[in-house]
XYZ file of C-alpha atoms in Angstrom:
413
model
C -22.067 -4.187 -39.583
C -21.242 -7.792 -38.766
C -23.985 -9.822 -37.141
C -22.198 -11.377 -34.189
C -25.261 -13.139 -32.813
C -24.890 -15.874 -35.426
C -21.573 -16.810 -33.849
C -23.178 -17.382 -30.477
C -22.561 -21.079 -30.001
C -18.915 -20.922 -30.961
C -18.168 -17.678 -29.139
C -20.117 -17.916 -25.924
C -21.090 -21.460 -25.010
C -17.512 -22.678 -25.164
C -16.173 -20.197 -22.622
C -13.576 -21.751 -20.353
C -14.612 -21.463 -16.725
C -11.805 -20.661 -14.282
C -11.712 -19.973 -10.556
C -11.369 -16.578 -8.918
C -7.848 -17.525 -7.783
C -6.836 -18.460 -11.334
C -8.234 -15.172 -12.640
C -6.164 -13.208 -10.126
C -3.031 -15.090 -11.184
C -3.618 -14.255 -14.854
C -4.211 -10.589 -14.036
C -1.075 -10.414 -11.886
C 0.969 -11.708 -14.810
C 0.011 -8.757 -17.050
C -0.510 -5.905 -14.584
C 1.461 -2.843 -15.755
C 4.759 -2.121 -14.034
C 4.957 0.404 -11.235
C 5.996 3.856 -12.434
C 7.796 6.308 -10.170
C 7.796 10.092 -10.134
C 9.402 12.896 -8.146
C 6.832 14.969 -6.270
C 6.866 17.895 -3.900
C 6.659 16.497 -0.361
C 3.605 18.582 0.508
C 1.754 17.016 -2.455
C 2.425 13.368 -1.561
C -0.408 12.687 0.904
C -1.818 9.234 0.112
C 1.034 8.273 -2.205
C 3.491 5.428 -1.514
C 7.225 5.987 -1.170
C 9.386 4.444 -3.892
C 12.615 5.008 -1.958
C 14.023 4.900 1.552
C 14.284 8.315 3.176
C 17.657 8.667 4.925
C 18.470 11.254 7.587
C 20.999 13.740 6.104
C 21.907 14.949 9.595
C 21.160 13.946 13.198
C 17.932 14.938 14.915
C 18.250 17.096 16.852
C 21.244 18.526 15.046
C 22.342 20.525 18.117
C 21.990 20.352 21.903
C 18.412 21.496 22.361
C 16.762 23.071 25.397
C 13.748 21.163 26.645
C 12.301 24.109 28.599
C 12.164 27.853 28.962
C 14.686 28.597 31.695
C 18.261 29.520 32.522
C 21.441 27.779 31.437
C 24.222 27.350 34.006
C 27.762 25.992 34.128
C 28.640 22.789 36.019
C 30.849 24.720 38.450
C 27.875 26.865 39.541
C 25.567 23.876 40.085
C 25.698 23.746 43.919
C 24.791 25.512 47.183
C 21.309 26.678 46.182
C 19.830 29.220 46.120
C 22.413 30.967 43.947
C 22.484 34.404 42.345
C 23.961 34.714 38.843
C 24.446 37.557 36.389
C 22.292 37.442 33.234
C 24.781 37.432 30.328
C 22.456 37.053 27.322
C 19.177 35.741 25.972
C 19.069 32.832 23.510
C 15.720 32.531 21.717
C 14.882 29.585 19.436
C 16.655 29.923 16.111
C 19.720 31.752 17.430
C 22.875 30.892 19.330
C 25.127 32.460 21.962
C 27.978 34.347 20.291
C 30.292 34.376 23.311
C 31.415 31.815 25.869
C 29.479 31.733 29.143
C 31.633 32.564 32.193
C 31.417 31.365 35.816
C 28.745 33.127 37.899
C 26.862 33.941 34.676
C 23.639 32.526 33.261
C 21.733 32.788 29.997
C 18.002 33.054 29.482
C 17.172 30.265 27.000
C 13.925 29.287 25.308
C 12.410 25.892 24.554
C 13.997 24.444 21.415
C 16.955 26.831 21.415
C 20.547 25.728 20.878
C 22.339 25.124 24.174
C 26.008 26.222 24.249
C 28.511 23.390 24.707
C 29.708 24.700 28.076
C 26.209 24.818 29.618
C 25.642 21.819 31.879
C 21.983 22.284 32.781
C 18.895 24.285 31.962
C 17.014 25.231 35.122
C 13.273 25.529 34.532
C 11.847 29.049 34.694
C 9.561 28.075 37.576
C 12.611 27.583 39.825
C 14.019 31.067 39.218
C 13.377 34.699 40.093
C 14.538 37.792 38.170
C 15.860 40.687 40.257
C 15.593 44.351 39.339
C 19.366 44.759 38.993
C 19.587 42.203 36.146
C 20.658 39.321 38.317
C 18.810 35.994 38.502
C 18.101 34.002 41.637
C 18.008 30.254 40.977
C 16.139 28.843 43.935
C 16.944 25.168 43.459
C 18.826 22.900 41.102
C 17.647 20.042 38.885
C 18.427 16.322 38.794
C 18.078 16.344 35.007
C 20.009 18.571 32.652
C 16.834 19.271 30.551
C 18.960 19.210 27.396
C 18.185 16.935 24.456
C 21.501 15.640 23.078
C 22.493 15.645 19.407
C 21.020 12.668 17.530
C 18.832 11.427 20.369
C 15.901 10.720 18.008
C 17.776 9.992 14.758
C 21.468 9.612 14.002
C 22.793 10.841 10.671
C 22.206 8.068 8.099
C 19.248 6.546 9.938
C 16.312 5.299 7.855
C 13.484 7.747 8.513
C 10.901 6.105 6.236
C 11.163 2.869 4.276
C 10.293 2.274 0.665
C 6.656 1.184 0.467
C 5.451 3.489 3.258
C 2.020 4.981 2.622
C 2.550 8.690 3.129
C 0.350 10.296 5.770
C 0.501 13.644 7.557
C 3.152 12.380 9.981
C 5.410 11.176 7.164
C 5.129 14.555 5.431
C 6.038 16.245 8.711
C 9.063 13.973 9.200
C 10.434 14.579 5.708
C 9.856 18.304 6.068
C 11.723 18.329 9.402
C 14.831 17.140 7.546
C 14.482 19.667 4.746
C 13.275 17.313 1.997
C 11.510 19.324 -0.702
C 10.751 16.329 -2.960
C 10.661 12.551 -2.759
C 10.230 9.613 -5.123
C 6.766 8.023 -5.086
C 4.801 5.558 -7.179
C 2.512 7.236 -9.685
C -1.198 6.737 -9.294
C -2.493 4.500 -12.104
C -4.444 6.281 -14.820
C -7.796 4.538 -15.138
C -10.419 4.994 -17.863
C -13.982 3.970 -17.025
C -16.498 3.075 -19.701
C -20.126 2.096 -19.139
C -21.748 0.397 -22.134
C -25.419 0.068 -23.010
C -27.971 1.696 -25.284
C -30.319 1.649 -22.291
C -28.205 4.075 -20.260
C -29.292 7.619 -19.457
C -27.227 10.451 -18.056
C -28.355 12.453 -14.996
C -29.451 15.432 -17.110
C -31.701 13.239 -19.268
C -35.451 12.964 -18.713
C -36.713 9.495 -17.779
C -37.434 7.260 -20.777
C -39.474 4.053 -20.742
C -37.187 1.013 -20.885
C -34.044 2.958 -20.065
C -32.081 3.339 -16.817
C -29.693 5.919 -15.422
C -26.001 5.074 -15.475
C -25.104 4.231 -11.866
C -22.185 1.872 -12.457
C -20.014 4.554 -14.053
C -20.181 6.859 -11.007
C -19.801 3.803 -8.738
C -16.561 2.737 -10.393
C -15.230 6.290 -10.580
C -15.689 6.677 -6.826
C -14.159 3.262 -6.097
C -11.103 3.977 -8.257
C -10.520 7.335 -6.554
C -11.125 5.796 -3.131
C -8.394 3.269 -3.858
C -5.795 5.726 -5.133
C -6.364 5.593 -8.888
C -6.447 8.651 -11.143
C -9.575 8.711 -13.321
C -8.654 10.098 -16.761
C -12.015 9.345 -18.382
C -15.477 8.329 -17.237
C -18.184 8.040 -19.862
C -20.719 5.825 -21.575
C -21.505 4.592 -25.067
C -24.379 2.777 -26.736
C -24.134 -0.841 -27.852
C -22.275 -0.522 -31.142
C -19.196 -2.554 -32.025
C -17.575 0.140 -34.184
C -18.069 2.823 -31.527
C -16.709 0.468 -28.886
C -13.556 -0.313 -30.856
C -12.947 3.384 -31.554
C -13.408 4.223 -27.892
C -11.078 1.424 -26.750
C -8.463 2.626 -29.266
C -8.684 6.104 -27.759
C -8.680 5.007 -24.106
C -5.769 2.617 -24.586
C -3.619 5.636 -25.466
C -4.688 7.587 -22.356
C -4.897 5.036 -19.568
C -2.819 2.418 -17.789
C -5.965 0.392 -17.090
C -9.424 0.366 -18.645
C -12.394 -0.566 -16.490
C -15.720 -1.264 -18.190
C -19.171 -2.314 -17.088
C -21.807 -4.090 -19.164
C -21.629 -5.890 -22.477
C -19.866 -9.052 -21.277
C -22.697 -11.571 -21.185
C -24.108 -13.691 -24.017
C -26.623 -11.297 -25.555
C -26.688 -10.215 -29.183
C -25.391 -6.755 -28.230
C -22.744 -7.731 -25.675
C -19.935 -6.368 -27.802
C -17.285 -6.196 -25.083
C -17.341 -9.984 -25.112
C -16.660 -9.755 -28.853
C -13.823 -7.259 -28.401
C -12.292 -9.536 -25.779
C -12.411 -12.554 -28.091
C -10.845 -10.594 -30.941
C -8.190 -8.853 -28.813
C -5.617 -11.564 -29.366
C -4.873 -11.754 -25.642
C -7.985 -12.915 -23.828
C -7.185 -13.661 -20.187
C -10.570 -15.048 -19.178
C -14.262 -14.593 -19.881
C -16.003 -16.898 -17.438
C -15.501 -17.241 -13.693
C -16.818 -19.905 -11.354
C -18.466 -17.305 -9.110
C -21.787 -15.603 -8.476
C -22.409 -12.789 -9.011
C -20.250 -11.801 -11.955
C -19.576 -15.082 -13.714
C -19.227 -13.399 -17.175
C -16.545 -11.013 -15.851
C -13.912 -10.712 -18.579
C -10.321 -9.518 -18.851
C -8.173 -8.994 -21.927
C -5.275 -6.909 -23.217
C -6.228 -4.370 -25.872
C -3.417 -2.537 -27.652
C -1.091 -3.367 -24.713
C -3.574 -1.983 -22.177
C -5.311 -4.230 -19.657
C -9.103 -4.120 -19.841
C -11.208 -5.393 -16.960
C -14.790 -5.822 -18.142
C -17.228 -6.117 -15.253
C -20.866 -7.082 -15.263
C -23.542 -4.476 -15.902
C -25.433 -5.625 -12.799
C -24.547 -3.211 -9.966
C -24.035 -5.873 -7.300
C -21.801 -7.934 -9.579
C -19.926 -4.820 -10.721
C -19.250 -3.793 -7.105
C -18.140 -7.304 -6.135
C -15.913 -7.723 -9.192
C -14.147 -4.433 -8.516
C -13.114 -5.454 -5.016
C -12.299 -9.106 -5.662
C -10.329 -8.530 -8.883
C -9.488 -4.892 -9.615
C -8.674 -3.353 -6.235
C -5.489 -5.394 -5.815
C -4.269 -4.285 -9.275
C -4.641 -0.634 -8.323
C -2.827 -1.174 -5.038
C -0.031 -3.186 -6.668
C 0.698 -0.445 -9.209
C 1.038 2.026 -6.329
C 3.476 -0.174 -4.435
C 0.817 -1.288 -1.952
C -0.789 -4.548 -0.924
C -4.530 -5.042 -1.062
C -6.411 -3.325 1.742
C -8.980 -6.132 1.898
C -8.557 -8.362 4.942
C -9.484 -12.024 4.501
C -10.612 -13.865 7.618
C -13.252 -16.293 8.876
C -16.421 -15.591 10.835
C -19.560 -17.421 11.834
C -22.687 -16.879 9.765
C -25.515 -15.287 11.739
C -28.293 -17.028 9.773
C -29.071 -19.894 7.421
C -28.399 -19.566 3.699
C -30.367 -22.190 1.807
C -29.697 -21.429 -1.881
C -27.198 -23.903 -3.375
C -25.481 -22.884 -6.595
C -23.116 -24.633 -8.985
C -20.657 -21.747 -8.509
C -19.226 -20.245 -5.310
C -21.326 -17.293 -4.158
C -19.749 -14.093 -2.841
C -22.489 -12.315 -0.947
C -22.589 -8.714 0.199
C -22.712 -8.527 3.968
C -21.953 -6.742 7.188
C -20.058 -8.024 10.187
C -20.068 -7.222 13.873
C -18.314 -8.156 17.099
C -20.511 -10.080 19.530
C -19.974 -11.625 22.952
C -19.131 -14.927 21.257
C -16.958 -13.519 18.474
C -17.309 -11.931 15.052
C -20.383 -12.811 13.008
C -21.322 -11.961 9.431
C -24.786 -11.403 7.964
C -26.299 -10.881 4.522
C -27.202 -7.236 3.995
C -30.192 -6.538 1.762
C -30.805 -8.556 -1.385
C -28.444 -11.222 -2.716
C -29.479 -10.472 -6.321
C -26.695 -9.258 -8.600
C -29.000 -6.552 -9.957
C -29.579 -5.057 -6.496
C -27.843 -1.767 -5.696
C -29.696 -0.682 -2.545
C -27.208 -2.430 -0.267
C -23.905 -1.293 -1.779
C -23.542 1.615 0.636
C -24.167 -0.740 3.573
C -21.751 -3.479 2.534
C -18.677 -3.829 4.741
C -17.605 -7.284 3.568
C -18.229 -10.215 1.262
C -18.670 -13.767 2.491
C -18.407 -16.974 0.522
C -20.932 -19.772 0.233
C -19.090 -22.685 -1.412
C -20.651 -24.193 -4.526
C -23.310 -26.881 -4.198
C -23.811 -26.287 -0.477
C -26.366 -24.845 1.911
C -25.142 -23.266 5.121
C -26.748 -23.055 8.549
C -26.390 -20.400 11.220
C -23.151 -20.732 13.176
C -21.174 -22.188 10.266
C -17.752 -20.619 9.802
C -17.402 -18.941 6.402
C -14.619 -17.095 4.594
C -14.988 -13.303 4.765
C -13.417 -10.423 2.803
C -13.500 -7.292 4.987
C -13.551 -4.122 2.899
C -11.340 -1.115 3.645
C -14.159 1.390 3.242
C -17.732 1.559 4.481
C-alpha cells in the first residue's frame, strides 16, 4: 500500500482556503440535474410537482345543491306558505330524469345535481311533509342555495403550479379532478459512508479507544428529513483500497455520496487523498469553524460531499452545504431561513475563521434573540437535538450581548 503520509506537506498544507459562499457556488455548478417521474397521486405526499396541474373541467361541473331541501320553479316562488306535489327524490350522484312541472317540487340532497329549470333550493328546515305526499314550504329564500357551474374553478384553470410541494390538500385537489398520476421530481438517491477504524456498530461490545458510529445515523435521518432517498448507509475502516472500491460501488448506485470522517490532515485521512486524486476537486478547505476541512469532489461523475468526523461539524456542514443540494434536486428552495437577531450573551473567543455556532432562538418583548446552546466544540454532540439555528461570529472578532448577528433558522427541531 502507498504511504500517503510522506506526501503531507504537498497534499495538505497547500490547501486553498475558500469561503462558504464560494463553496456553495462550486457545488451549485455541478449538482446533478433534476429528474422527473410519473407517480400515483396518492403516493406523492412530500414530493414536488414538475408540471402545472390544469382543470380538465369546471368545478363544480354541474349546478350543485348547497343544502338538503326542496327544489322549486321560479313561477312557484311566491305567496308563501305554498303546497307542492313531491315529484321525485334526487340524491347525490344522480339526476332527475324528467322535467319538473309547475306546482311540483323535488326532494334534493346536499351536493346533488340541480335540474336546469329549478330556480331555488328551499332548506329542509323551512318545509313540512304531509301524509298525502305533498310538501308545505313555509317560507321562501333570498338565496337560491345553488352553486353554479365553475364557481370555484373554470375549465383550464391552473389548479396547482409547477414547484408546489405536495401536501394532503394538493392530493385532495388532484383527486377531485380525477387525476390518477402526476409528474414529480424524483427524490435524490443518497449514499452515506462513515469512515474510521475506530467506529463500532450498535451490536458491538464497547472496545477501549473505539467509539460508536453516530454520524452515519445522524446523516441518514437528516437526508430522509429533507426528502432524500437513502440507498446505502454503512461504514468502513481507514483503508485506501477499501475506500476506492466502496466509492466505485456507491457512484453506480447514488446521485450523491455523503461521507463523514477522513478529510483532515492525518496519516489515515484517505478521503482527502481520494478527493485530491479524483481529477475534479471542488474544494478541501473552508474559512469556517467548525468544519474547515470539509471537502467536495466529483468521483466517477458522482458528487461526493465529505464532511468532518466531528459530530458538531458534520451536523453544521450538512445544513450549510448539503441541504440546499437536496432541495434543489427536488425542485425546491432551501428551507433554511436566514435573518438577523441580537445575541443574548457575550462571545469572547476570536478565531481566524468565521464561526457558525449551534444555537436556539426565541421571541422576547424586545425582539428575537439567539443564544449558544450547549458546547461550541465541534466534537460535541449533546446539543444537536436542541439546535434550532446557527449564528455567525465573524472572523477575528469578539461579540458582546445585544450585538446583531446573522442567523440561519433550521426547518426542523
